[in-house]
Amino acid sequence: MVIERGAIHWADLGPAAGSRPATRRPVLIIQADADDASRPSTVLTAVITSNTALAAVPGNVFLPAAATGLSRDSAVDVTALATLDRGDLDDVADDVAGHVPAALMQDVDRGLRRVLGL
């Protein structure tokens, strides 16, 4: 499976633990494409939620369904980063939920820089 920065995949995050998001949900691939070329067994993601109220949290990004291919408006939670095994991503073509346009990825990048202090 090719992993591409800005792609939205469905992933199994397993059971909830503390404040960690759980269940099967969309995640945004945030690792650099060059890192994927080396075929690591893991992939760095940011969790996507349908709770659009979280888009108001500084750094988080609102994702309109019409721009991403998701079935509903959502938000990227830049504080909910997850390093996943590639096997946690659904590799069925129908389960690739969509892509985040470049302009919104720039907003995600700003949010990541903010939360990571970069």
mmCIF file with all atom_site columns, C-alpha atoms in Angstrom:
data_model
loop_
_atom_site.group_PDB
_atom_site.id
_atom_site.type_symbol
_atom_site.label_atom_id
_atom_site.label_alt_id
_atom_site.label_comp_id
_atom_site.label_asym_id
_atom_site.label_entity_id
_atom_site.label_seq_id
_atom_site.pdbx_PDB_ins_code
_atom_site.Cartn_x
_atom_site.Cartn_y
_atom_site.Cartn_z
_atom_site.occupancy
_atom_site.B_iso_or_equiv
_atom_site.pdbx_formal_charge
_atom_site.auth_seq_id
_atom_site.auth_comp_id
_atom_site.auth_asym_id
_atom_site.auth_atom_id
_atom_site.pdbx_PDB_model_num
ATOM 1   C CA . MET A 1 1   ? 0.000   0.000  0.000  1.00 0.00 ? 1   MET A CA 1
ATOM 2   C CA . VAL A 1 2   ? 1.306   3.449  -0.911 1.00 0.00 ? 2   VAL A CA 1
ATOM 3   C CA . ILE A 1 3   ? 1.100   5.942  1.932  1.00 0.00 ? 3   ILE A CA 1
ATOM 4   C CA . GLU A 1 4   ? 0.915   9.561  0.819  1.00 0.00 ? 4   GLU A CA 1
ATOM 5   C CA . ARG A 1 5   ? 1.125   12.691 2.957  1.00 0.00 ? 5   ARG A CA 1
ATOM 6   C CA . GLY A 1 6   ? -2.249  14.403 3.036  1.00 0.00 ? 6   GLY A CA 1
ATOM 7   C CA . ALA A 1 7   ? -4.181  11.193 2.408  1.00 0.00 ? 7   ALA A CA 1
ATOM 8   C CA . ILE A 1 8   ? -7.001  10.208 4.716  1.00 0.00 ? 8   ILE A CA 1
ATOM 9   C CA . HIS A 1 9   ? -7.196  6.520  5.613  1.00 0.00 ? 9   HIS A CA 1
ATOM 10  C CA . TRP A 1 10  ? -9.453  4.548  7.909  1.00 0.00 ? 10  TRP A CA 1
ATOM 11  C CA . ALA A 1 11  ? -7.558  3.036  10.824 1.00 0.00 ? 11  ALA A CA 1
ATOM 12  C CA . ASP A 1 12  ? -8.302  0.766  13.740 1.00 0.00 ? 12  ASP A CA 1
ATOM 13  C CA . LEU A 1 13  ? -7.121  2.635  16.836 1.00 0.00 ? 13  LEU A CA 1
ATOM 14  C CA . GLY A 1 14  ? -8.194  -0.141 19.176 1.00 0.00 ? 14  GLY A CA 1
ATOM 15  C CA . PRO A 1 15  ? -9.872  0.359  22.538 1.00 0.00 ? 15  PRO A CA 1
ATOM 16  C CA . ALA A 1 16  ? -9.931  3.694  24.319 1.00 0.00 ? 16  ALA A CA 1
ATOM 17  C CA . ALA A 1 17  ? -7.241  4.306  26.909 1.00 0.00 ? 17  ALA A CA 1
ATOM 18  C CA . GLY A 1 18  ? -7.437  7.489  28.938 1.00 0.00 ? 18  GLY A CA 1
ATOM 19  C CA . SER A 1 19  ? -8.042  10.372 26.544 1.00 0.00 ? 19  SER A CA 1
ATOM 20  C CA . ARG A 1 20  ? -6.728  8.468  23.511 1.00 0.00 ? 20  ARG A CA 1
ATOM 21  C CA . PRO A 1 21  ? -9.270  8.235  20.690 1.00 0.00 ? 21  PRO A CA 1
ATOM 22  C CA . ALA A 1 22  ? -10.529 4.748  19.956 1.00 0.00 ? 22  ALA A CA 1
ATOM 23  C CA . THR A 1 23  ? -12.349 2.639  17.404 1.00 0.00 ? 23  THR A CA 1
ATOM 24  C CA . ARG A 1 24  ? -12.143 2.700  13.636 1.00 0.00 ? 24  ARG A CA 1
ATOM 25  C CA . ARG A 1 25  ? -11.862 6.275  12.424 1.00 0.00 ? 25  ARG A CA 1
ATOM 26  C CA . PRO A 1 26  ? -10.219 8.392  9.746  1.00 0.00 ? 26  PRO A CA 1
ATOM 27  C CA . VAL A 1 27  ? -6.635  9.518  10.218 1.00 0.00 ? 27  VAL A CA 1
ATOM 28  C CA . LEU A 1 28  ? -4.556  11.997 8.238  1.00 0.00 ? 28  LEU A CA 1
ATOM 29  C CA . ILE A 1 29  ? -1.123  10.901 7.038  1.00 0.00 ? 29  ILE A CA 1
ATOM 30  C CA . ILE A 1 30  ? 1.298   13.603 8.227  1.00 0.00 ? 30  ILE A CA 1
ATOM 31  C CA . GLN A 1 31  ? 4.690   11.975 7.679  1.00 0.00 ? 31  GLN A CA 1
ATOM 32  C CA . ALA A 1 32  ? 6.810   13.123 4.742  1.00 0.00 ? 32  ALA A CA 1
ATOM 33  C CA . ASP A 1 33  ? 6.499   11.175 1.500  1.00 0.00 ? 33  ASP A CA 1
ATOM 34  C CA . ALA A 1 34  ? 10.287  10.663 1.537  1.00 0.00 ? 34  ALA A CA 1
ATOM 35  C CA . ASP A 1 35  ? 9.905   8.758  4.808  1.00 0.00 ? 35  ASP A CA 1
ATOM 36  C CA . ASP A 1 36  ? 7.338   6.479  3.207  1.00 0.00 ? 36  ASP A CA 1
ATOM 37  C CA . ALA A 1 37  ? 9.718   5.731  0.346  1.00 0.00 ? 37  ALA A CA 1
ATOM 38  C CA . SER A 1 38  ? 11.986  3.973  2.842  1.00 0.00 ? 38  SER A CA 1
ATOM 39  C CA . ARG A 1 39  ? 9.034   1.660  3.629  1.00 0.00 ? 39  ARG A CA 1
ATOM 40  C CA . PRO A 1 40  ? 9.021   1.879  7.418  1.00 0.00 ? 40  PRO A CA 1
ATOM 41  C CA . SER A 1 41  ? 6.639   -0.461 9.192  1.00 0.00 ? 41  SER A CA 1
ATOM 42  C CA . THR A 1 42  ? 4.932   2.487  10.881 1.00 0.00 ? 42  THR A CA 1
ATOM 43  C CA . VAL A 1 43  ? 3.156   5.614  9.717  1.00 0.00 ? 43  VAL A CA 1
ATOM 44  C CA . LEU A 1 44  ? 2.687   8.935  11.538 1.00 0.00 ? 44  LEU A CA 1
ATOM 45  C CA . THR A 1 45  ? -0.899  10.205 11.596 1.00 0.00 ? 45  THR A CA 1
ATOM 46  C CA . ALA A 1 46  ? -3.183  12.811 13.122 1.00 0.00 ? 46  ALA A CA 1
ATOM 47  C CA . VAL A 1 47  ? -6.609  11.679 14.256 1.00 0.00 ? 47  VAL A CA 1
ATOM 48  C CA . ILE A 1 48  ? -9.680  13.110 12.532 1.00 0.00 ? 48  ILE A CA 1
ATOM 49  C CA . THR A 1 49  ? -12.920 13.614 14.449 1.00 0.00 ? 49  THR A CA 1
ATOM 50  C CA . SER A 1 50  ? -16.461 14.406 13.360 1.00 0.00 ? 50  SER A CA 1
ATOM 51  C CA . ASN A 1 51  ? -16.727 16.645 16.442 1.00 0.00 ? 51  ASN A CA 1
ATOM 52  C CA . THR A 1 52  ? -16.295 19.883 14.505 1.00 0.00 ? 52  THR A CA 1
ATOM 53  C CA . ALA A 1 53  ? -16.370 21.909 17.741 1.00 0.00 ? 53  ALA A CA 1
ATOM 54  C CA . LEU A 1 54  ? -12.752 20.758 18.182 1.00 0.00 ? 54  LEU A CA 1
ATOM 55  C CA . ALA A 1 55  ? -11.825 22.853 15.135 1.00 0.00 ? 55  ALA A CA 1
ATOM 56  C CA . ALA A 1 56  ? -12.053 25.885 17.439 1.00 0.00 ? 56  ALA A CA 1
ATOM 57  C CA . VAL A 1 57  ? -9.125  24.594 19.522 1.00 0.00 ? 57  VAL A CA 1
ATOM 58  C CA . PRO A 1 58  ? -5.970  26.510 18.524 1.00 0.00 ? 58  PRO A CA 1
ATOM 59  C CA . GLY A 1 59  ? -3.982  24.490 15.986 1.00 0.00 ? 59  GLY A CA 1
ATOM 60  C CA . ASN A 1 60  ? -6.804  22.160 14.991 1.00 0.00 ? 60  ASN A CA 1
ATOM 61  C CA . VAL A 1 61  ? -8.134  22.403 11.443 1.00 0.00 ? 61  VAL A CA 1
ATOM 62  C CA . PHE A 1 62  ? -11.709 22.263 10.147 1.00 0.00 ? 62  PHE A CA 1
ATOM 63  C CA . LEU A 1 63  ? -12.114 19.856 7.212  1.00 0.00 ? 63  LEU A CA 1
ATOM 64  C CA . PRO A 1 64  ? -15.172 20.497 5.045  1.00 0.00 ? 64  PRO A CA 1
ATOM 65  C CA . ALA A 1 65  ? -16.550 17.250 3.659  1.00 0.00 ? 65  ALA A CA 1
ATOM 66  C CA . ALA A 1 66  ? -16.806 18.738 0.171  1.00 0.00 ? 66  ALA A CA 1
ATOM 67  C CA . ALA A 1 67  ? -13.052 19.413 0.085  1.00 0.00 ? 67  ALA A CA 1
ATOM 68  C CA . THR A 1 68  ? -11.811 16.111 1.513  1.00 0.00 ? 68  THR A CA 1
ATOM 69  C CA . GLY A 1 69  ? -14.075 13.307 0.359  1.00 0.00 ? 69  GLY A CA 1
ATOM 70  C CA . LEU A 1 70  ? -15.203 12.538 3.907  1.00 0.00 ? 70  LEU A CA 1
ATOM 71  C CA . SER A 1 71  ? -18.911 11.902 4.371  1.00 0.00 ? 71  SER A CA 1
ATOM 72  C CA . ARG A 1 72  ? -19.254 14.702 6.935  1.00 0.00 ? 72  ARG A CA 1
ATOM 73  C CA . ASP A 1 73  ? -17.497 17.846 8.050  1.00 0.00 ? 73  ASP A CA 1
ATOM 74  C CA . SER A 1 74  ? -14.679 16.986 10.444 1.00 0.00 ? 74  SER A CA 1
ATOM 75  C CA . ALA A 1 75  ? -11.624 18.361 12.224 1.00 0.00 ? 75  ALA A CA 1
ATOM 76  C CA . VAL A 1 76  ? -7.979  17.328 12.434 1.00 0.00 ? 76  VAL A CA 1
ATOM 77  C CA . ASP A 1 77  ? -6.937  17.139 16.085 1.00 0.00 ? 77  ASP A CA 1
ATOM 78  C CA . VAL A 1 78  ? -3.250  18.077 16.008 1.00 0.00 ? 78  VAL A CA 1
ATOM 79  C CA . THR A 1 79  ? -2.872  17.065 19.651 1.00 0.00 ? 79  THR A CA 1
ATOM 80  C CA . ALA A 1 80  ? -4.006  13.508 18.869 1.00 0.00 ? 80  ALA A CA 1
ATOM 81  C CA . LEU A 1 81  ? -1.031  12.150 16.946 1.00 0.00 ? 81  LEU A CA 1
ATOM 82  C CA . ALA A 1 82  ? -0.690  8.414  16.474 1.00 0.00 ? 82  ALA A CA 1
ATOM 83  C CA . THR A 1 83  ? 2.170   6.289  15.212 1.00 0.00 ? 83  THR A CA 1
ATOM 84  C CA . LEU A 1 84  ? 0.433   3.288  13.694 1.00 0.00 ? 84  LEU A CA 1
ATOM 85  C CA . ASP A 1 85  ? 1.581   0.024  12.223 1.00 0.00 ? 85  ASP A CA 1
ATOM 86  C CA . ARG A 1 86  ? 0.827   -0.037 8.527  1.00 0.00 ? 86  ARG A CA 1
ATOM 87  C CA . GLY A 1 87  ? -1.420  -3.003 9.273  1.00 0.00 ? 87  GLY A CA 1
ATOM 88  C CA . ASP A 1 88  ? -3.686  -0.731 11.326 1.00 0.00 ? 88  ASP A CA 1
ATOM 89  C CA . LEU A 1 89  ? -4.602  1.140  8.136  1.00 0.00 ? 89  LEU A CA 1
ATOM 90  C CA . ASP A 1 90  ? -7.300  -0.352 5.967  1.00 0.00 ? 90  ASP A CA 1
ATOM 91  C CA . ASP A 1 91  ? -5.747  -1.094 2.590  1.00 0.00 ? 91  ASP A CA 1
ATOM 92  C CA . VAL A 1 92  ? -8.998  -1.669 0.736  1.00 0.00 ? 92  VAL A CA 1
ATOM 93  C CA . ALA A 1 93  ? -9.325  1.017  -1.940 1.00 0.00 ? 93  ALA A CA 1
ATOM 94  C CA . ASP A 1 94  ? -12.849 1.882  -0.802 1.00 0.00 ? 94  ASP A CA 1
ATOM 95  C CA . ASP A 1 95  ? -11.518 2.616  2.688  1.00 0.00 ? 95  ASP A CA 1
ATOM 96  C CA . VAL A 1 96  ? -9.183  5.390  1.517  1.00 0.00 ? 96  VAL A CA 1
ATOM 97  C CA . ALA A 1 97  ? -11.451 8.165  2.667  1.00 0.00 ? 97  ALA A CA 1
ATOM 98  C CA . GLY A 1 98  ? -9.957  11.040 0.685  1.00 0.00 ? 98  GLY A CA 1
ATOM 99  C CA . HIS A 1 99  ? -7.268  13.700 0.652  1.00 0.00 ? 99  HIS A CA 1
ATOM 100 C CA . VAL A 1 100 ? -6.711  17.025 2.374  1.00 0.00 ? 100 VAL A CA 1
ATOM 101 C CA . PRO A 1 101 ? -6.093  19.812 -0.175 1.00 0.00 ? 101 PRO A CA 1
ATOM 102 C CA . ALA A 1 102 ? -2.726  21.598 -0.097 1.00 0.00 ? 102 ALA A CA 1
ATOM 103 C CA . ALA A 1 103 ? -4.130  24.804 1.439  1.00 0.00 ? 103 ALA A CA 1
ATOM 104 C CA . LEU A 1 104 ? -5.644  22.867 4.346  1.00 0.00 ? 104 LEU A CA 1
ATOM 105 C CA . MET A 1 105 ? -2.428  20.841 4.750  1.00 0.00 ? 105 MET A CA 1
ATOM 106 C CA . GLN A 1 106 ? -0.619  24.158 5.237  1.00 0.00 ? 106 GLN A CA 1
ATOM 107 C CA . ASP A 1 107 ? -3.060  24.879 8.072  1.00 0.00 ? 107 ASP A CA 1
ATOM 108 C CA . VAL A 1 108 ? -2.349  21.418 9.525  1.00 0.00 ? 108 VAL A CA 1
ATOM 109 C CA . ASP A 1 109 ? 1.394   22.119 9.287  1.00 0.00 ? 109 ASP A CA 1
ATOM 110 C CA . ARG A 1 110 ? 0.917   25.403 11.170 1.00 0.00 ? 110 ARG A CA 1
ATOM 111 C CA . GLY A 1 111 ? -1.091  23.567 13.814 1.00 0.00 ? 111 GLY A CA 1
ATOM 112 C CA . LEU A 1 112 ? 1.592   20.887 14.174 1.00 0.00 ? 112 LEU A CA 1
ATOM 113 C CA . ARG A 1 113 ? 4.311   23.528 14.506 1.00 0.00 ? 113 ARG A CA 1
ATOM 114 C CA . ARG A 1 114 ? 2.227   25.249 17.180 1.00 0.00 ? 114 ARG A CA 1
ATOM 115 C CA . VAL A 1 115 ? 1.541   22.153 19.264 1.00 0.00 ? 115 VAL A CA 1
ATOM 116 C CA . LEU A 1 116 ? 5.081   20.766 18.887 1.00 0.00 ? 116 LEU A CA 1
ATOM 117 C CA . GLY A 1 117 ? 6.779   24.110 19.498 1.00 0.00 ? 117 GLY A CA 1
ATOM 118 C CA . LEU A 1 118 ? 8.660   24.055 16.182 1.00 0.00 ? 118 LEU A CA 1
#
